[in-house]
PDB file of C-alpha atoms and ligand atoms in Angstrom:
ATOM      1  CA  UNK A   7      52.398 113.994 126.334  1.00 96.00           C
ATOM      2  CA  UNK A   8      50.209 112.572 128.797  1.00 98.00           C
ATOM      3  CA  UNK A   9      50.498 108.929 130.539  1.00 98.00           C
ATOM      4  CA  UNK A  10      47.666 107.900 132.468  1.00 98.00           C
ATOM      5  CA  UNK A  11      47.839 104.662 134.498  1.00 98.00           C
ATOM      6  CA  UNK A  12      44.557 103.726 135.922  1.00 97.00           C
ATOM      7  CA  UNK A  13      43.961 100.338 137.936  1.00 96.00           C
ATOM      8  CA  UNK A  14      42.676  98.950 141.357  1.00 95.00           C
ATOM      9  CA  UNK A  15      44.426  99.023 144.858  1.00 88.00           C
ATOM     10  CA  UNK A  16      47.226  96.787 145.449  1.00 87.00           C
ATOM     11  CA  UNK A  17      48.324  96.832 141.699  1.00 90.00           C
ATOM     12  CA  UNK A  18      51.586  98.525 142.533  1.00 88.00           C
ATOM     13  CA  UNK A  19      50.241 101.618 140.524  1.00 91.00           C
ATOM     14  CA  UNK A  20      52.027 104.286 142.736  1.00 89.00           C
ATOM     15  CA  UNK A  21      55.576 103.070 142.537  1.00 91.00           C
ATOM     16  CA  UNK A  22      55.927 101.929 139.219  1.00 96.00           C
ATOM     17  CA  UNK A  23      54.146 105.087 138.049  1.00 96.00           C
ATOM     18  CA  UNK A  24      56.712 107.173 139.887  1.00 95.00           C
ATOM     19  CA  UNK A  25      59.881 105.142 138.702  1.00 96.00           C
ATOM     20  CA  UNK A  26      57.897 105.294 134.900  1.00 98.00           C
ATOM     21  CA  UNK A  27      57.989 108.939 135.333  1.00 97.00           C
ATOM     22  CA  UNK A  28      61.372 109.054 137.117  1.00 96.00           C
ATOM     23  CA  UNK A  29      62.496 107.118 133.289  1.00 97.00           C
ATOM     24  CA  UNK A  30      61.424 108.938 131.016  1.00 97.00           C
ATOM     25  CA  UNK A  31      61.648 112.520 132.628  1.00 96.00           C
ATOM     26  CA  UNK A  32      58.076 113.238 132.901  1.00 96.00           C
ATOM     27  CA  UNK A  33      56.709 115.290 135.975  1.00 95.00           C
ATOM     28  CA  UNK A  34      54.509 112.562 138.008  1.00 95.00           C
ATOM     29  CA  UNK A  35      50.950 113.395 139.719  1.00 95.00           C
ATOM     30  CA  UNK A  36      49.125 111.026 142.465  1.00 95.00           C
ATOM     31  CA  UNK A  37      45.846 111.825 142.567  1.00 96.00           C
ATOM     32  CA  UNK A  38      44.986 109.868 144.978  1.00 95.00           C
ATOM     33  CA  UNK A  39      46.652 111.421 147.273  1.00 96.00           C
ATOM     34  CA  UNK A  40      44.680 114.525 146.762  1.00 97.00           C
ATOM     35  CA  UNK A  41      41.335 112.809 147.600  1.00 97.00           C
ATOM     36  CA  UNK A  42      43.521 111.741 151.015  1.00 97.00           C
ATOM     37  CA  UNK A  43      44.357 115.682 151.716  1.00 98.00           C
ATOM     38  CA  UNK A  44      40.875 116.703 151.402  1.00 98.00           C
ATOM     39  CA  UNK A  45      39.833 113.896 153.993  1.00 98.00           C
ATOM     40  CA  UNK A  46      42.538 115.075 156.035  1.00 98.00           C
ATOM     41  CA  UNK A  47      41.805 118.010 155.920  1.00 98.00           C
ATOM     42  CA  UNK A  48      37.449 117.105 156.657  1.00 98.00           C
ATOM     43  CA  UNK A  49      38.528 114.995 159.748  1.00 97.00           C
ATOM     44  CA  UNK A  50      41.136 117.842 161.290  1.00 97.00           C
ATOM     45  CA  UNK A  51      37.935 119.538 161.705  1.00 96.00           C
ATOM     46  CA  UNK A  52      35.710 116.942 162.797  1.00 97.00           C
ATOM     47  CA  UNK A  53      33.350 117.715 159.540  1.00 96.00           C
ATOM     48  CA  UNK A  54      30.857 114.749 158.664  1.00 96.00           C
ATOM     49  CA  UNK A  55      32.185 113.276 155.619  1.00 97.00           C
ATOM     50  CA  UNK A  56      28.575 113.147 154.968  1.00 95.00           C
ATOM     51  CA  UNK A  57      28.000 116.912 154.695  1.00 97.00           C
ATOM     52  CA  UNK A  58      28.609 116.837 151.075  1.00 97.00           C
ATOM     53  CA  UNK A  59      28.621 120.223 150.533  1.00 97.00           C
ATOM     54  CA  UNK A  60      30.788 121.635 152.984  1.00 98.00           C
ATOM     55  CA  UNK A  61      33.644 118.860 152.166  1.00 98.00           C
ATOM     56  CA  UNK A  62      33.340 120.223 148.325  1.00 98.00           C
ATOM     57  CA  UNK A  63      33.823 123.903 149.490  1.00 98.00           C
ATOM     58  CA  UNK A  64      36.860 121.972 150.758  1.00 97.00           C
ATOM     59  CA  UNK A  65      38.291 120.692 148.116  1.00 97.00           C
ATOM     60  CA  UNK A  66      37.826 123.827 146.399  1.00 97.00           C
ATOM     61  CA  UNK A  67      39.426 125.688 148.929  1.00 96.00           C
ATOM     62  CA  UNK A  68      42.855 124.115 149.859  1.00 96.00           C
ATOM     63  CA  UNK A  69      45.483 124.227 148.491  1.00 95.00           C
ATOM     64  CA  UNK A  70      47.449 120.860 147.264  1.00 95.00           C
ATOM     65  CA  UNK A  71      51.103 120.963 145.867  1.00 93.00           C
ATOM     66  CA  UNK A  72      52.786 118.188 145.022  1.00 87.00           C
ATOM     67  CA  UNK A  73      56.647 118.710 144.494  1.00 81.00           C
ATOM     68  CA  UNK A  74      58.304 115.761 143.282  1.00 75.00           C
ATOM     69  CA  UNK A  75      57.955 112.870 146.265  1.00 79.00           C
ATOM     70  CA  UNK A  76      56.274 114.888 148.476  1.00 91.00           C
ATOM     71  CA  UNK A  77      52.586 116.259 149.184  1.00 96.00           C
ATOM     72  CA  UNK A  78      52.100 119.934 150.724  1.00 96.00           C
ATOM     73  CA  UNK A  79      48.557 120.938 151.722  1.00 97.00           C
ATOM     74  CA  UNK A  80      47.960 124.922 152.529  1.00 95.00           C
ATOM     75  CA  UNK A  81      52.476 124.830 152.843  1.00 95.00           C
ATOM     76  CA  UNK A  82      52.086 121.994 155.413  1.00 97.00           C
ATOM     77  CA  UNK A  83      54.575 118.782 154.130  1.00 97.00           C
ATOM     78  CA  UNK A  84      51.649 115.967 154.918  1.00 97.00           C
ATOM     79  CA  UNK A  85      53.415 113.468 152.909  1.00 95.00           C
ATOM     80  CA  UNK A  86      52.993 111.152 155.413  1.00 94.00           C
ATOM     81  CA  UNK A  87      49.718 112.152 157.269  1.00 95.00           C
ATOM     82  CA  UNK A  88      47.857 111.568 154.334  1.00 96.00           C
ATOM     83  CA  UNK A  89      48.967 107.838 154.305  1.00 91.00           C
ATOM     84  CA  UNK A  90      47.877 107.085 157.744  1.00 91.00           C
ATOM     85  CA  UNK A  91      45.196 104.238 157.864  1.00 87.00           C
ATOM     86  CA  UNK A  92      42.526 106.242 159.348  1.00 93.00           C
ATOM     87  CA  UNK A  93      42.467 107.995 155.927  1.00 95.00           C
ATOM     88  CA  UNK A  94      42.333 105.213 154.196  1.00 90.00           C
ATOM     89  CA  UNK A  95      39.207 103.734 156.050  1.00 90.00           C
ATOM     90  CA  UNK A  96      37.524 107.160 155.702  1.00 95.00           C
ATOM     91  CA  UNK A  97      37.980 108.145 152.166  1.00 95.00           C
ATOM     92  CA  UNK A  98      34.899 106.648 150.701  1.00 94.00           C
ATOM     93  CA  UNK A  99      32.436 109.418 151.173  1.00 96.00           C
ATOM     94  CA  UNK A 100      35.101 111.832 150.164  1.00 97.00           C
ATOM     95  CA  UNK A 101      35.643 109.826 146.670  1.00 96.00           C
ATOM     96  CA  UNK A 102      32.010 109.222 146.222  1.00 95.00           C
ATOM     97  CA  UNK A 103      31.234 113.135 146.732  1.00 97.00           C
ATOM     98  CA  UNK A 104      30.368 114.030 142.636  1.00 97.00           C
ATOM     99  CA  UNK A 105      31.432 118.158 143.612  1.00 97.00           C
ATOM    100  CA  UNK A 106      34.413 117.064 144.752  1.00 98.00           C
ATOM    101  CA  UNK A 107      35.643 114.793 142.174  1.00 97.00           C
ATOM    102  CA  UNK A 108      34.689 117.946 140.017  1.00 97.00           C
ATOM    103  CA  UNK A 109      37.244 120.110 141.631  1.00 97.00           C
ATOM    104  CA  UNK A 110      39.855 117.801 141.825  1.00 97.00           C
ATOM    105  CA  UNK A 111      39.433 117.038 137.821  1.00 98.00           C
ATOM    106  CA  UNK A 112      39.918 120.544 137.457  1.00 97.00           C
ATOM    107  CA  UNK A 113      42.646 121.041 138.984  1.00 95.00           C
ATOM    108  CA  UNK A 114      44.301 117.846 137.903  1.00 97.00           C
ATOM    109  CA  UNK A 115      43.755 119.701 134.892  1.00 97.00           C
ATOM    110  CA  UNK A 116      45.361 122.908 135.509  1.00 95.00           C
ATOM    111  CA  UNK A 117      48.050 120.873 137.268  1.00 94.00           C
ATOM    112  CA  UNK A 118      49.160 119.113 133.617  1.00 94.00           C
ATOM    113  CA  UNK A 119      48.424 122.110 131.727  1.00 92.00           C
ATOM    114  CA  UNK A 120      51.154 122.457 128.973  1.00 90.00           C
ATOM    115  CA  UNK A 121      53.538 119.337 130.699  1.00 94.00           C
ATOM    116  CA  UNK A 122      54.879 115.700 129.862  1.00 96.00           C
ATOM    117  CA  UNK A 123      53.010 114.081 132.865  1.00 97.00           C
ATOM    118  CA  UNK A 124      52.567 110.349 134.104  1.00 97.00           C
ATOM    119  CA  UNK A 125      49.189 110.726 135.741  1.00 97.00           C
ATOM    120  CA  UNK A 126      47.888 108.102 138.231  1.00 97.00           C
ATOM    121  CA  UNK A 127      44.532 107.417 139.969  1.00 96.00           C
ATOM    122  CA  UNK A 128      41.101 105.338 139.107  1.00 95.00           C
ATOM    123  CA  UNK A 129      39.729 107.871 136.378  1.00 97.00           C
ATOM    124  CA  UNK A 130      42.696 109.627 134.672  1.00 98.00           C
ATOM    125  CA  UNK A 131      41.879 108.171 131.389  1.00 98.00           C
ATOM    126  CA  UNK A 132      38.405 107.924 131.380  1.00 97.00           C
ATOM    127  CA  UNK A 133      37.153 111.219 132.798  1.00 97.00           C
ATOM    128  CA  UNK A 134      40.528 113.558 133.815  1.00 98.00           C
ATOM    129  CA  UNK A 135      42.027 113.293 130.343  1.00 98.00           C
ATOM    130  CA  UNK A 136      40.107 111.298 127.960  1.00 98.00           C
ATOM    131  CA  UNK A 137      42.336 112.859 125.250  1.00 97.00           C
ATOM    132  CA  UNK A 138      45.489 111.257 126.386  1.00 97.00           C
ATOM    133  CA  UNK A 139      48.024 109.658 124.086  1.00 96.00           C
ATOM    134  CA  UNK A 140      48.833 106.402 126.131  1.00 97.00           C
ATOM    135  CA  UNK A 141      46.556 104.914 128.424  1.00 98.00           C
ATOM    136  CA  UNK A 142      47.860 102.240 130.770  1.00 98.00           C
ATOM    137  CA  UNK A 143      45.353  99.921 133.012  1.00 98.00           C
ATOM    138  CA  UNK A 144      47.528  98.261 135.231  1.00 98.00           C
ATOM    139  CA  UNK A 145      46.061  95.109 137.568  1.00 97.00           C
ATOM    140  CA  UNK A 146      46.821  92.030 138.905  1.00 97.00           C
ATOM    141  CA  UNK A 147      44.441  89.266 140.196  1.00 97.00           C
ATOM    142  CA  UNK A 148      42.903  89.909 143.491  1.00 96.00           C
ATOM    143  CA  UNK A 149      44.701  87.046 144.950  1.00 96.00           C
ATOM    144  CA  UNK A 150      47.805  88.326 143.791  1.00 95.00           C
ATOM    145  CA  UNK A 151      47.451  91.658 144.865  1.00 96.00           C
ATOM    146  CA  UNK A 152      46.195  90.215 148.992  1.00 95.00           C
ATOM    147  CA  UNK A 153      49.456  88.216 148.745  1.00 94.00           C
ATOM    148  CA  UNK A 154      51.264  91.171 148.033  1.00 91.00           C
ATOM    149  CA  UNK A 155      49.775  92.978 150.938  1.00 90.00           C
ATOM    150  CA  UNK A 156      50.658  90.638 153.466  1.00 92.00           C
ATOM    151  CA  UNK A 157      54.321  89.945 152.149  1.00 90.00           C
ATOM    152  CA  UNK A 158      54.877  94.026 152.465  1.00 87.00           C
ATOM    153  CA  UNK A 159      53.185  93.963 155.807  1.00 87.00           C
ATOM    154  CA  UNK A 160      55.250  91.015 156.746  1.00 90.00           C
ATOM    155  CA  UNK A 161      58.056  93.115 156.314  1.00 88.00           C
ATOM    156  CA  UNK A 162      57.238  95.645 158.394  1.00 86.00           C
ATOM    157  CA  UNK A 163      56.772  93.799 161.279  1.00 88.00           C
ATOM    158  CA  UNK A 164      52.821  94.051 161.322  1.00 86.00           C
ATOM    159  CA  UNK A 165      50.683  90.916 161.467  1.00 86.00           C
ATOM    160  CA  UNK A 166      48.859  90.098 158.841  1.00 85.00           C
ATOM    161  CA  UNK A 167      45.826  87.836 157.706  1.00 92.00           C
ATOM    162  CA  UNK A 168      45.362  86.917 154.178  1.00 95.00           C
ATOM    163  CA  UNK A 169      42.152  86.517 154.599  1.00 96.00           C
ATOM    164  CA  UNK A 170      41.248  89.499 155.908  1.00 94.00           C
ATOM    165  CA  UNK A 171      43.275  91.644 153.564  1.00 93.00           C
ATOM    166  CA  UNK A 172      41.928  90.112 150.715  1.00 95.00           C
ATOM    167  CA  UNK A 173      38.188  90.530 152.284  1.00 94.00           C
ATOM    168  CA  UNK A 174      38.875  94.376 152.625  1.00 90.00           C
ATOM    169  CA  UNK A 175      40.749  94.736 149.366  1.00 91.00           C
ATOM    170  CA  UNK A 176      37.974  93.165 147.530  1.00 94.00           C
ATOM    171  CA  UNK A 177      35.243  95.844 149.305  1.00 91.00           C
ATOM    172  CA  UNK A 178      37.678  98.627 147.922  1.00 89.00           C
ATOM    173  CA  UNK A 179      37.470  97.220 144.745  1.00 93.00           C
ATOM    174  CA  UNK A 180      33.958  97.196 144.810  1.00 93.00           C
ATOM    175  CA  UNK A 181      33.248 101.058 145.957  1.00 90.00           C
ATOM    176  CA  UNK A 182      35.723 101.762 143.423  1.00 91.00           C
ATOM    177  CA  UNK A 183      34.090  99.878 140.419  1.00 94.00           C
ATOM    178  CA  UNK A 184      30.639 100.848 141.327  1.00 93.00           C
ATOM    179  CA  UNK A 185      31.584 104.445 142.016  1.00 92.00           C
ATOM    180  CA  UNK A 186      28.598 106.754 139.913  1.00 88.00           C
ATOM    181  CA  UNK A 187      30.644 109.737 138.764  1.00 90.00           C
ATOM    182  CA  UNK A 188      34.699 108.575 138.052  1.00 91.00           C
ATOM    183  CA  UNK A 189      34.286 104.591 138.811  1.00 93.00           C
ATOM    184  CA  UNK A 190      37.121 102.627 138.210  1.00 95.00           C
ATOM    185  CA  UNK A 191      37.245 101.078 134.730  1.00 95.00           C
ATOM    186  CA  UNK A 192      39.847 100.846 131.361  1.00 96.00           C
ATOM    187  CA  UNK A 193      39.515 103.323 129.403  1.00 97.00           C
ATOM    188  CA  UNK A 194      38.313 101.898 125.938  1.00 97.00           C
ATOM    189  CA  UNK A 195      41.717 102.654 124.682  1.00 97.00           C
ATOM    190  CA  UNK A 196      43.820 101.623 127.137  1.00 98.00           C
ATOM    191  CA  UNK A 197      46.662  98.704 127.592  1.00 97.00           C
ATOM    192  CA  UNK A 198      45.429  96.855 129.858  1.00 97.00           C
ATOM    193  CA  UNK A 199      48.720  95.516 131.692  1.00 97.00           C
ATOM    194  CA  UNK A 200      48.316  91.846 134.466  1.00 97.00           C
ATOM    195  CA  UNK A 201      50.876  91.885 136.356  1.00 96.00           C
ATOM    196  CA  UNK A 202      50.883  88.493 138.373  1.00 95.00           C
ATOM    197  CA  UNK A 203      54.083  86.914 138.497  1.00 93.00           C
ATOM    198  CA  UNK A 204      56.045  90.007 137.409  1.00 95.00           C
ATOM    199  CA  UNK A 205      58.489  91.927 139.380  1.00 94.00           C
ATOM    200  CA  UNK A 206      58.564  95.744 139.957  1.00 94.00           C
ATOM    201  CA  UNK A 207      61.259  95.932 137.774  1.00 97.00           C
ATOM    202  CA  UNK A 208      59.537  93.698 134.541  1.00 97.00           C
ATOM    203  CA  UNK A 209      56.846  95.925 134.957  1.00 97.00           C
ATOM    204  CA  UNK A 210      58.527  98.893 134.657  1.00 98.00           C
ATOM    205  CA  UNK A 211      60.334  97.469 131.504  1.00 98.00           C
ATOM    206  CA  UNK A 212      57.172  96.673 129.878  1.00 98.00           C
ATOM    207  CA  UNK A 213      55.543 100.409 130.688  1.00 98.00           C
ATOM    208  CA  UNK A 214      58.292 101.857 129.234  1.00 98.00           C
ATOM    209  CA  UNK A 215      57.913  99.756 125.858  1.00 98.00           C
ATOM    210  CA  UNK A 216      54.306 100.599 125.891  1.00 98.00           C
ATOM    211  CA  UNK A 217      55.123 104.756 126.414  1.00 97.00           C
ATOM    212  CA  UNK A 218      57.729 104.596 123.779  1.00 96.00           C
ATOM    213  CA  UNK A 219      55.514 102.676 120.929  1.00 93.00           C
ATOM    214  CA  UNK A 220      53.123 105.248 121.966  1.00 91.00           C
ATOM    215  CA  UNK A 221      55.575 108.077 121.263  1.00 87.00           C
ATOM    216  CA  UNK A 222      56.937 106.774 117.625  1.00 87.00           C
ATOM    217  CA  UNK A 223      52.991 106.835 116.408  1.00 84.00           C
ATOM    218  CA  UNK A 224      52.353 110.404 117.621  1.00 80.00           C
ATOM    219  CA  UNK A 225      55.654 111.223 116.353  1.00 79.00           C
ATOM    220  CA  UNK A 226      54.996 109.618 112.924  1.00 75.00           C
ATOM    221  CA  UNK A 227      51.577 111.172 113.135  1.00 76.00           C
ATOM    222  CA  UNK A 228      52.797 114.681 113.493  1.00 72.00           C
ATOM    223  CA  UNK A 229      55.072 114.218 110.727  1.00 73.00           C
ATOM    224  CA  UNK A 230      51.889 112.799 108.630  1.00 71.00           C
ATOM    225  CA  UNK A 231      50.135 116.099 109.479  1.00 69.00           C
ATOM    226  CA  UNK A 232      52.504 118.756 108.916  1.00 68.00           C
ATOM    227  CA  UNK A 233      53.295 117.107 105.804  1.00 69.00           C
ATOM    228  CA  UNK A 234      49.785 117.117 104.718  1.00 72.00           C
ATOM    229  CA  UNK A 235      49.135 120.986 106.050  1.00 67.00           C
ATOM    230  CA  UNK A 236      52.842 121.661 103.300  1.00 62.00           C
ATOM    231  CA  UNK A 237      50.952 119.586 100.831  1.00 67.00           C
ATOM    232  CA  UNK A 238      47.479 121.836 101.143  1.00 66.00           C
ATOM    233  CA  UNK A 239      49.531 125.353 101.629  1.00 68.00           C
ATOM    234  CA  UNK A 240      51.104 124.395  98.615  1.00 64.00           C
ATOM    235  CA  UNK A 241      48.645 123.129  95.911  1.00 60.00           C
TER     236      UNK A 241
HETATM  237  O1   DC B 326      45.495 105.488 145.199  1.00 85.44           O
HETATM  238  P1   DC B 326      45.136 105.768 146.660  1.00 85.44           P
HETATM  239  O2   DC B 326      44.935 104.536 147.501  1.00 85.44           O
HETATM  240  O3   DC B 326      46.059 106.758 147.300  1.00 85.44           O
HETATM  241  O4   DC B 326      43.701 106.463 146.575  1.00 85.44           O
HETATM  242  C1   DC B 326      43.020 106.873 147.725  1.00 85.44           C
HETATM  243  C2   DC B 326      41.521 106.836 147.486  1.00 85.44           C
HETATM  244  O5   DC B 326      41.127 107.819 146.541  1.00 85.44           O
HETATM  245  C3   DC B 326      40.986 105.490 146.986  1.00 85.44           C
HETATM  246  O6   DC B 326      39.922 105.113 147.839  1.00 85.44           O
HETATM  247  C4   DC B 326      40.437 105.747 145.618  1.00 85.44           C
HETATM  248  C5   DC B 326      40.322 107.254 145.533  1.00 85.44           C
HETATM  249  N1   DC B 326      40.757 107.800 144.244  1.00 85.44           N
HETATM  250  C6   DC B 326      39.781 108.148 143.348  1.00 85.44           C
HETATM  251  O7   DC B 326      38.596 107.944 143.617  1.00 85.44           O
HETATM  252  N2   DC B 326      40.141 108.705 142.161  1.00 85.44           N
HETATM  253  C7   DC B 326      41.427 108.913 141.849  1.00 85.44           C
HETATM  254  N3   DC B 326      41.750 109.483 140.695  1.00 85.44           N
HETATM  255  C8   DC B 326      42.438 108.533 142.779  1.00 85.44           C
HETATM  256  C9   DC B 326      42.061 107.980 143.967  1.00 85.44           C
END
């Protein structure tokens, strides 16, 4: 069974999606973070993000594990790496580049091949695996998701303006949404979840609910069909 979770920056995708998985016993993918390993991997050799072709030969090149927690890149742990905020501000092109997005589909692909997977990024449901059986848009209000921001910030010691995180937030959102090949939208049959006002844990409670009622109709509608294929063998 595939879970997709789809949604916008700041939603809390990433941690829910990995406790979701952690639940139910499903392996867990973060494709974003593959995006950040090929723009890790562009500016360790001080290639122009702009040289579209040579990042795709890239991407197609390296290889990306990811065991569990933890993101490997040609056997190099750059769990952390890949986070740092330099990658963050440089990612666009990288995301934007259609050849790219190609190869990581792919390999997403081949990744989930044959496996009970919670998959998480912008386009898992609409373009990765359009054939999955339970969608999940997850989102909160802009607002929301700024506040969020500066609260985890807080906590960390850095100082943070609202305004300013909400002002950058709300240009990711936009290069995300308006993205030509894999922009960030539900998929038409996707849950769309809001989470304002809902802790970690709620949300977890009500992704589980949604997986499970997902997994009772494709169990009753594998029953349905092998009952129907008896039915036909027999008559
Ligand atoms: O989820 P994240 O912040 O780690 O994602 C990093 C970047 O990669 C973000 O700018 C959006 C992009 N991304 C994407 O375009 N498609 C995905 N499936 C996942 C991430």
């Amino acid at each position: 069974m595939i879970v997709t979770i789809d949604g916008p920056a700041g939603a809390g995708k990433s941690s829910v999606a990995k406790r979701l998985a952690q639940e139910i016993g499903f392996d867990f993918l973060d494709t974003g973070a593959m995006y950040r390993c090929v723009t890790l991997v562009c500016l360790r050799q001080e290639l122009s993000l702009a040289e579209s072709v040579r990042v795709a030969e890239i991407a197609r090149s390296i290889q990306i594990e990811i065991r569990g927690q933890t993101v490997h890149l040609n056997g190099e742990d750059v769990s952390e790496s890949i986070r740092h905020p330099k990658i963050t501000k440089s990612i666009r092109p990288v995301a934007d580049n259609v050849a790219v997005r190609e190869a990581m589909v792919e390999s997403q692909r081949r990744w989930v091949n044959g496996r009970d997977v919670v998959t998480e990024g912008r386009d898992q449901g609409t373009v990765a695996f359009p054939n999955a059986e339970c969608k999940i848009f997850l989102t909160a209000t802009s607002e929301e998701r700024a506040r969020r921001r500066v609260a985890q910030l807080i906590e960390l010691g850095v100082d943070a303006s609202y305004d300013e995180i909400l002002e950058a937030q709300n240009l990711r959102d936009a290069q995300d949404t308006q993205r030509e090949s894999g922009g960030l939208k539900p998929a038409i049959d996707a849950v769309t979840v809001w989470t304002d006002g809902m802790s970690e844990e709620e949300v977890l409670r009500r992704l589980v609910a949604i997986v499970d009622g997902k997994r009772l109709i494709n169990n009753s509608n594998d029953q349905r069909s092998s009952q129907e294929s008896f039915l036909l063998r027999s008559s």
